[in-house]
Amino acid sequence: MELHDVWFVLIAVLWTGYFFLEGFDFGVGVLTKLLARNRPERRVLINTIGPVWDGNEVWLLSAGGATFAAFPEWYATLFSGFYLPLLLILVCLIVRGVAFEYRAKRPEESWQRNWEHAIFWTSLLPAFLWGVAFGNIVRGVKIDQDFEYVGTLWDLLNPYALLGGLVTLTLFTFHGAVFTALKTVGGIRERARKLALWVGLLTAAQASVFLLWTQVDGGDGRSLVAFVVAVAALVLALVANQAGREGWSFALSGVTVVAVVGMLFLTLFPHVMPSSLNEDWGLTVTNASSSPYTLKIMTWCAVIATPIVLLYQGWTYWVFRKRIGTQHISDPVH
């Protein structure tokens, strides 16, 4: 296996890790409006991800940085062609971080309510837009012979990509619901389990259509295995949720996320960004990669840095592993 193939796999792993972690993170943000009945319950939901949300975004920074360094042509075409959607995602992530930090800085009802609205919308929009973006990457976009995107914003809003956005939105919301059931106690835990059932069934219907479409359009034997794993894990996650086994349900919803993202990358390889105009104009792991020397240096850096990141992030989740409820919410001090 060549180094550019290795880095394609590593970038796929980074994106998969990001969607696994930030997926339930986004889902909890969406649930602040769908599940919580009052401000203390919204504080419970926010507190379940409060210690970890910023660490989850490290995976996005790593994935973007690795793409820039390992496949500069891919990075250039992707971020120029998808400029507006990616800019909107970036703005949402910035506002979302500010909302978490500033929501409780003042006691006024309107102040806290507005920041809570911001948390909801800046969780929902990226969850949807990431699915649209990756749907277009897998489907192929208008790239010319100079590896430049020549389409428009409206070309990105095609049925396949929009369905992909709905799948990631509902899948992340389901992932967040089972995480909420795992991390809370009392009435909010029971309602999270009930909501997870209905969101999970909706996710199963949408994901089955989207993944079948992906398989028929460009899949092979490997992607078919990922398809089967994704569907089976989602069904088992729903069964575990109904049985009150929140830990198993969360693990299996995570397997679903991993299998779905893995299927997209398996379908994509050896391309990194296919062209819908001419197959020969598409970006591949060969024509989009950096020099072998650059990839070699990056590999050594990854070998040293990755275990450190995994250790400190794992320690964070271990420290904040206990369940919480409204009885643990103290009066705010301003």
Coordinates of C-alpha atoms in Angstrom, one line a residue:
M1 CA 0.0 0.0 0.0
E2 CA 1.4 3.4 -1.0
L3 CA 1.6 6.3 1.4
H4 CA -1.2 8.2 -0.4
D5 CA -3.5 5.2 0.1
V6 CA -2.5 5.1 3.8
W7 CA -3.4 8.8 4.2
F8 CA -6.7 8.3 2.5
V9 CA -7.5 5.7 5.1
L10 CA -6.2 7.9 7.9
I11 CA -8.3 10.9 6.7
A12 CA -11.3 8.6 6.5
V13 CA -10.7 7.5 10.1
L14 CA -10.4 11.2 11.2
W15 CA -13.7 12.1 9.6
T16 CA -15.3 9.0 11.0
G17 CA -14.1 9.9 14.5
Y18 CA -15.4 13.4 14.1
F19 CA -18.9 12.3 13.0
F20 CA -19.0 9.7 15.8
L21 CA -18.2 12.2 18.5
E22 CA -19.6 15.5 17.1
G23 CA -22.6 13.5 15.9
F24 CA -24.1 12.9 19.3
D25 CA -22.8 16.4 20.2
F26 CA -24.9 17.9 17.4
G27 CA -27.8 15.6 18.3
V28 CA -27.9 16.8 21.9
G29 CA -27.9 20.4 20.6
V30 CA -31.0 19.6 18.5
L31 CA -32.6 17.9 21.5
T32 CA -32.5 21.1 23.5
K33 CA -35.6 22.1 21.7
L34 CA -37.2 18.7 21.0
L35 CA -36.7 17.0 24.3
A36 CA -36.2 19.6 27.1
R37 CA -39.3 21.0 28.7
N38 CA -37.8 23.8 30.7
R39 CA -34.6 25.7 31.3
P40 CA -33.2 23.2 34.0
E41 CA -33.6 20.3 31.6
R42 CA -31.9 22.3 28.8
R43 CA -29.0 22.9 31.2
V44 CA -28.9 19.2 31.9
L45 CA -28.6 18.5 28.1
I46 CA -25.9 21.2 27.6
N47 CA -24.0 19.9 30.6
T48 CA -23.8 16.4 29.2
I49 CA -21.7 17.7 26.4
G50 CA -20.2 20.7 28.1
P51 CA -16.9 19.1 29.1
V52 CA -16.3 17.4 25.7
W53 CA -17.8 19.4 22.8
D54 CA -14.6 21.4 22.1
G55 CA -12.5 18.3 22.3
N56 CA -14.7 16.6 19.7
E57 CA -14.0 19.4 17.3
V58 CA -10.3 18.6 17.4
W59 CA -11.1 15.7 15.0
L60 CA -12.5 18.2 12.5
L61 CA -9.3 20.3 12.7
S62 CA -7.2 17.2 12.3
A63 CA -9.2 16.0 9.4
G64 CA -9.1 19.4 7.6
G65 CA -5.4 19.8 8.3
A66 CA -4.5 16.3 7.2
T67 CA -6.5 16.8 3.9
F68 CA -4.7 20.1 3.3
A69 CA -1.2 18.6 3.8
A70 CA -1.7 15.1 2.3
F71 CA -4.1 16.0 -0.6
P72 CA -3.7 19.7 -1.4
E73 CA -5.5 19.5 -4.7
W74 CA -8.5 17.9 -3.0
Y75 CA -8.5 20.5 -0.3
A76 CA -8.3 23.4 -2.8
T77 CA -11.1 22.1 -5.0
L78 CA -13.3 21.1 -2.1
F79 CA -13.0 24.4 -0.2
S80 CA -13.3 26.6 -3.2
G81 CA -16.2 24.7 -4.8
F82 CA -18.1 24.2 -1.5
Y83 CA -17.1 27.7 -0.2
L84 CA -20.6 28.9 0.9
P85 CA -21.8 25.7 2.6
L86 CA -18.4 25.2 4.4
L87 CA -18.4 28.9 5.4
L88 CA -21.9 28.5 6.9
I89 CA -20.7 25.4 8.8
L90 CA -17.7 27.4 10.1
V91 CA -19.9 30.3 11.2
C92 CA -22.3 27.9 13.0
L93 CA -19.4 26.2 14.8
I94 CA -18.1 29.6 16.0
V95 CA -21.5 30.8 17.1
R96 CA -22.2 27.5 18.8
G97 CA -19.0 27.7 20.8
V98 CA -19.8 31.2 21.9
A99 CA -23.3 30.2 22.8
F100 CA -22.1 27.5 25.2
E101 CA -19.7 29.9 26.9
Y102 CA -22.0 33.0 27.1
R103 CA -25.4 31.5 27.6
A104 CA -25.2 31.7 31.4
K105 CA -23.2 34.9 31.7
R106 CA -26.3 37.1 32.3
P107 CA -29.5 36.3 34.1
E108 CA -32.0 37.9 31.7
E109 CA -34.6 35.5 30.2
S110 CA -34.2 36.9 26.7
W111 CA -30.4 36.6 26.8
Q112 CA -30.4 32.9 27.8
R113 CA -33.3 32.1 25.4
N114 CA -31.5 33.7 22.4
W115 CA -28.3 31.7 23.1
E116 CA -30.3 28.5 23.5
H117 CA -31.9 29.2 20.1
A118 CA -28.4 29.6 18.7
I119 CA -27.3 26.3 20.1
F120 CA -30.3 24.6 18.5
W121 CA -29.8 26.1 15.0
T122 CA -26.0 25.8 15.0
S123 CA -26.3 22.1 15.8
L124 CA -29.1 21.4 13.3
L125 CA -27.5 23.2 10.3
P126 CA -24.1 21.6 10.4
A127 CA -25.6 18.2 11.0
F128 CA -27.6 18.6 7.8
L129 CA -24.9 20.4 5.7
W130 CA -22.2 17.8 6.4
G131 CA -24.4 15.2 4.8
V132 CA -25.1 17.4 1.8
A133 CA -21.3 18.0 1.4
F134 CA -20.3 14.4 1.6
G135 CA -23.2 13.3 -0.6
N136 CA -21.8 15.6 -3.3
I137 CA -18.3 14.4 -2.8
V138 CA -19.3 10.8 -3.3
R139 CA -21.8 11.5 -6.2
G140 CA -19.3 13.7 -8.0
V141 CA -19.4 17.4 -8.9
K142 CA -18.6 19.5 -11.9
I143 CA -14.8 19.5 -12.0
D144 CA -13.0 20.5 -15.2
Q145 CA -9.7 19.4 -16.7
D146 CA -7.8 21.9 -14.4
F147 CA -9.3 20.3 -11.3
E148 CA -11.4 23.3 -10.7
Y149 CA -15.1 23.3 -9.6
V150 CA -17.2 24.9 -12.4
G151 CA -20.7 24.3 -11.0
T152 CA -22.9 26.5 -8.9
L153 CA -24.4 26.4 -5.4
W154 CA -27.6 25.0 -6.9
D155 CA -25.8 22.1 -8.4
L156 CA -24.9 21.0 -4.8
L157 CA -28.6 20.9 -3.9
N158 CA -29.4 17.7 -5.8
P159 CA -31.8 15.0 -4.5
Y160 CA -29.0 12.6 -3.5
A161 CA -27.1 15.1 -1.5
L162 CA -30.2 16.5 0.2
L163 CA -31.2 13.0 1.2
G164 CA -27.7 12.6 2.6
G165 CA -28.2 15.7 4.7
L166 CA -31.5 14.4 6.1
V167 CA -29.8 11.1 6.9
T168 CA -27.0 12.7 8.9
L169 CA -29.4 15.0 10.6
T170 CA -31.7 12.2 11.8
L171 CA -28.8 9.8 12.5
F172 CA -27.0 12.4 14.6
T173 CA -30.2 13.2 16.5
F174 CA -30.8 9.5 17.2
H175 CA -27.1 9.2 18.3
G176 CA -27.6 12.2 20.6
A177 CA -30.9 10.8 22.0
V178 CA -29.3 7.5 23.1
F179 CA -26.3 9.5 24.5
T180 CA -28.8 11.6 26.5
A181 CA -30.4 8.4 27.8
L182 CA -27.0 7.1 28.8
K183 CA -25.9 10.3 30.6
T184 CA -29.1 11.4 32.4
V185 CA -31.5 10.2 35.1
G186 CA -35.2 10.8 35.8
G187 CA -37.9 11.8 33.4
I188 CA -35.5 13.3 30.8
R189 CA -33.8 9.8 30.5
E190 CA -37.2 8.1 29.9
R191 CA -38.3 10.7 27.3
A192 CA -34.9 10.4 25.5
R193 CA -35.4 6.7 25.1
K194 CA -38.9 7.2 23.7
L195 CA -37.8 9.9 21.3
A196 CA -34.8 7.8 20.3
L197 CA -37.2 5.0 19.1
W198 CA -39.1 7.3 16.7
V199 CA -36.1 9.2 15.5
G200 CA -34.3 5.8 15.0
L201 CA -37.2 4.5 12.9
L202 CA -37.1 7.6 10.7
T203 CA -33.4 7.3 10.4
A204 CA -33.7 3.6 9.4
A205 CA -36.1 4.5 6.6
Q206 CA -34.1 7.4 5.2
A207 CA -30.7 5.7 5.6
S208 CA -31.9 2.5 3.9
V209 CA -32.9 4.5 0.8
F210 CA -29.7 6.6 0.8
L211 CA -27.3 3.7 1.3
L212 CA -29.1 1.5 -1.2
W213 CA -28.8 4.4 -3.7
T214 CA -25.1 4.7 -2.9
Q215 CA -24.5 1.0 -3.4
V216 CA -26.4 0.8 -6.7
D217 CA -24.7 3.9 -8.0
G218 CA -21.1 3.1 -7.3
G219 CA -20.7 0.4 -4.6
D220 CA -18.8 -2.9 -4.6
G221 CA -18.5 -5.8 -2.3
R222 CA -16.7 -3.9 0.5
S223 CA -19.3 -1.1 0.6
L224 CA -22.0 -3.8 0.6
V225 CA -20.6 -5.2 3.8
A226 CA -20.6 -1.7 5.3
F227 CA -24.2 -1.3 4.2
V228 CA -25.2 -4.5 6.0
V229 CA -23.3 -3.5 9.1
A230 CA -24.9 -0.1 9.2
V231 CA -28.5 -1.4 8.9
A232 CA -27.9 -4.3 11.4
A233 CA -26.3 -2.0 13.9
L234 CA -29.1 0.5 13.7
V235 CA -31.7 -2.1 14.2
L236 CA -29.9 -3.6 17.2
A237 CA -29.4 -0.1 18.6
L238 CA -33.2 0.3 18.6
V239 CA -33.7 -3.1 20.2
A240 CA -31.1 -2.2 23.0
N241 CA -32.8 1.2 23.5
Q242 CA -36.2 -0.4 24.0
A243 CA -34.6 -2.9 26.5
G244 CA -33.2 0.0 28.5
R245 CA -29.6 -1.0 27.7
E246 CA -28.4 2.6 27.0
G247 CA -24.7 1.7 26.9
W248 CA -25.2 -1.0 24.2
S249 CA -27.6 1.3 22.3
F250 CA -25.1 4.1 22.2
A251 CA -22.3 1.8 21.1
L252 CA -24.4 0.4 18.4
S253 CA -25.6 3.8 17.2
G254 CA -21.9 4.7 17.0
V255 CA -21.2 1.6 14.9
T256 CA -24.0 2.8 12.6
V257 CA -22.3 6.2 12.2
V258 CA -18.9 4.5 11.6
A259 CA -20.4 2.1 9.0
V260 CA -22.3 4.8 7.1
V261 CA -19.2 7.1 6.9
G262 CA -17.0 4.0 6.1
M263 CA -19.4 3.0 3.2
L264 CA -19.1 6.5 1.7
F265 CA -15.3 6.4 1.8
L266 CA -15.2 2.9 0.4
T267 CA -17.5 3.9 -2.4
L268 CA -15.3 7.0 -3.1
F269 CA -11.9 5.2 -3.2
P270 CA -9.6 5.6 -5.2
H271 CA -11.2 8.9 -6.0
V272 CA -11.2 11.7 -3.5
M273 CA -13.5 13.9 -5.5
P274 CA -15.0 12.5 -8.8
S275 CA -15.9 14.7 -11.7
S276 CA -19.4 14.4 -13.1
L277 CA -18.3 16.0 -16.3
N278 CA -15.6 13.5 -17.3
E279 CA -14.3 10.6 -15.2
D280 CA -10.7 11.4 -16.3
W281 CA -11.0 14.8 -14.7
G282 CA -11.7 13.5 -11.2
L283 CA -9.3 13.9 -8.3
T284 CA -7.8 10.6 -7.1
V285 CA -5.4 9.6 -4.3
T286 CA -2.6 9.7 -6.9
N287 CA -3.1 13.0 -8.7
A288 CA -4.3 14.9 -5.7
S289 CA -1.6 13.9 -3.2
S290 CA 1.5 15.6 -1.8
S291 CA 5.0 14.3 -2.5
P292 CA 6.1 11.0 -0.9
Y293 CA 8.6 12.9 1.3
T294 CA 5.8 15.1 2.7
L295 CA 3.6 12.1 3.4
K296 CA 6.5 10.4 5.1
I297 CA 7.1 13.3 7.5
M298 CA 3.3 13.5 8.2
T299 CA 3.2 9.8 9.0
W300 CA 5.9 10.1 11.7
C301 CA 4.1 13.2 13.2
A302 CA 0.8 11.2 13.2
V303 CA 2.4 8.2 15.0
I304 CA 3.7 10.5 17.7
A305 CA 0.7 12.8 18.2
T306 CA -2.3 10.5 17.7
P307 CA -1.9 8.4 20.9
I308 CA -1.5 11.6 22.9
V309 CA -4.8 13.0 21.6
L310 CA -6.6 9.7 22.2
L311 CA -5.3 9.5 25.8
Y312 CA -6.3 13.0 26.9
Q313 CA -9.7 12.8 25.2
G314 CA -10.3 9.4 26.7
W315 CA -9.4 10.7 30.1
T316 CA -11.9 13.6 29.7
Y317 CA -14.7 11.2 29.0
W318 CA -13.7 9.0 31.9
V319 CA -13.7 12.0 34.4
F320 CA -17.1 13.1 33.3
R321 CA -18.7 9.7 32.9
K322 CA -21.4 10.0 35.6
R323 CA -25.1 10.6 34.9
I324 CA -26.7 13.9 35.7
G325 CA -30.2 15.2 36.3
T326 CA -32.0 18.4 37.2
Q327 CA -31.2 17.8 40.9
H328 CA -27.6 18.3 40.0
I329 CA -28.2 21.8 38.5
S330 CA -27.4 24.6 40.9
D331 CA -28.7 28.1 40.7
P332 CA -26.5 30.2 38.4
V333 CA -24.2 32.8 39.9
H334 CA -23.7 36.0 37.9

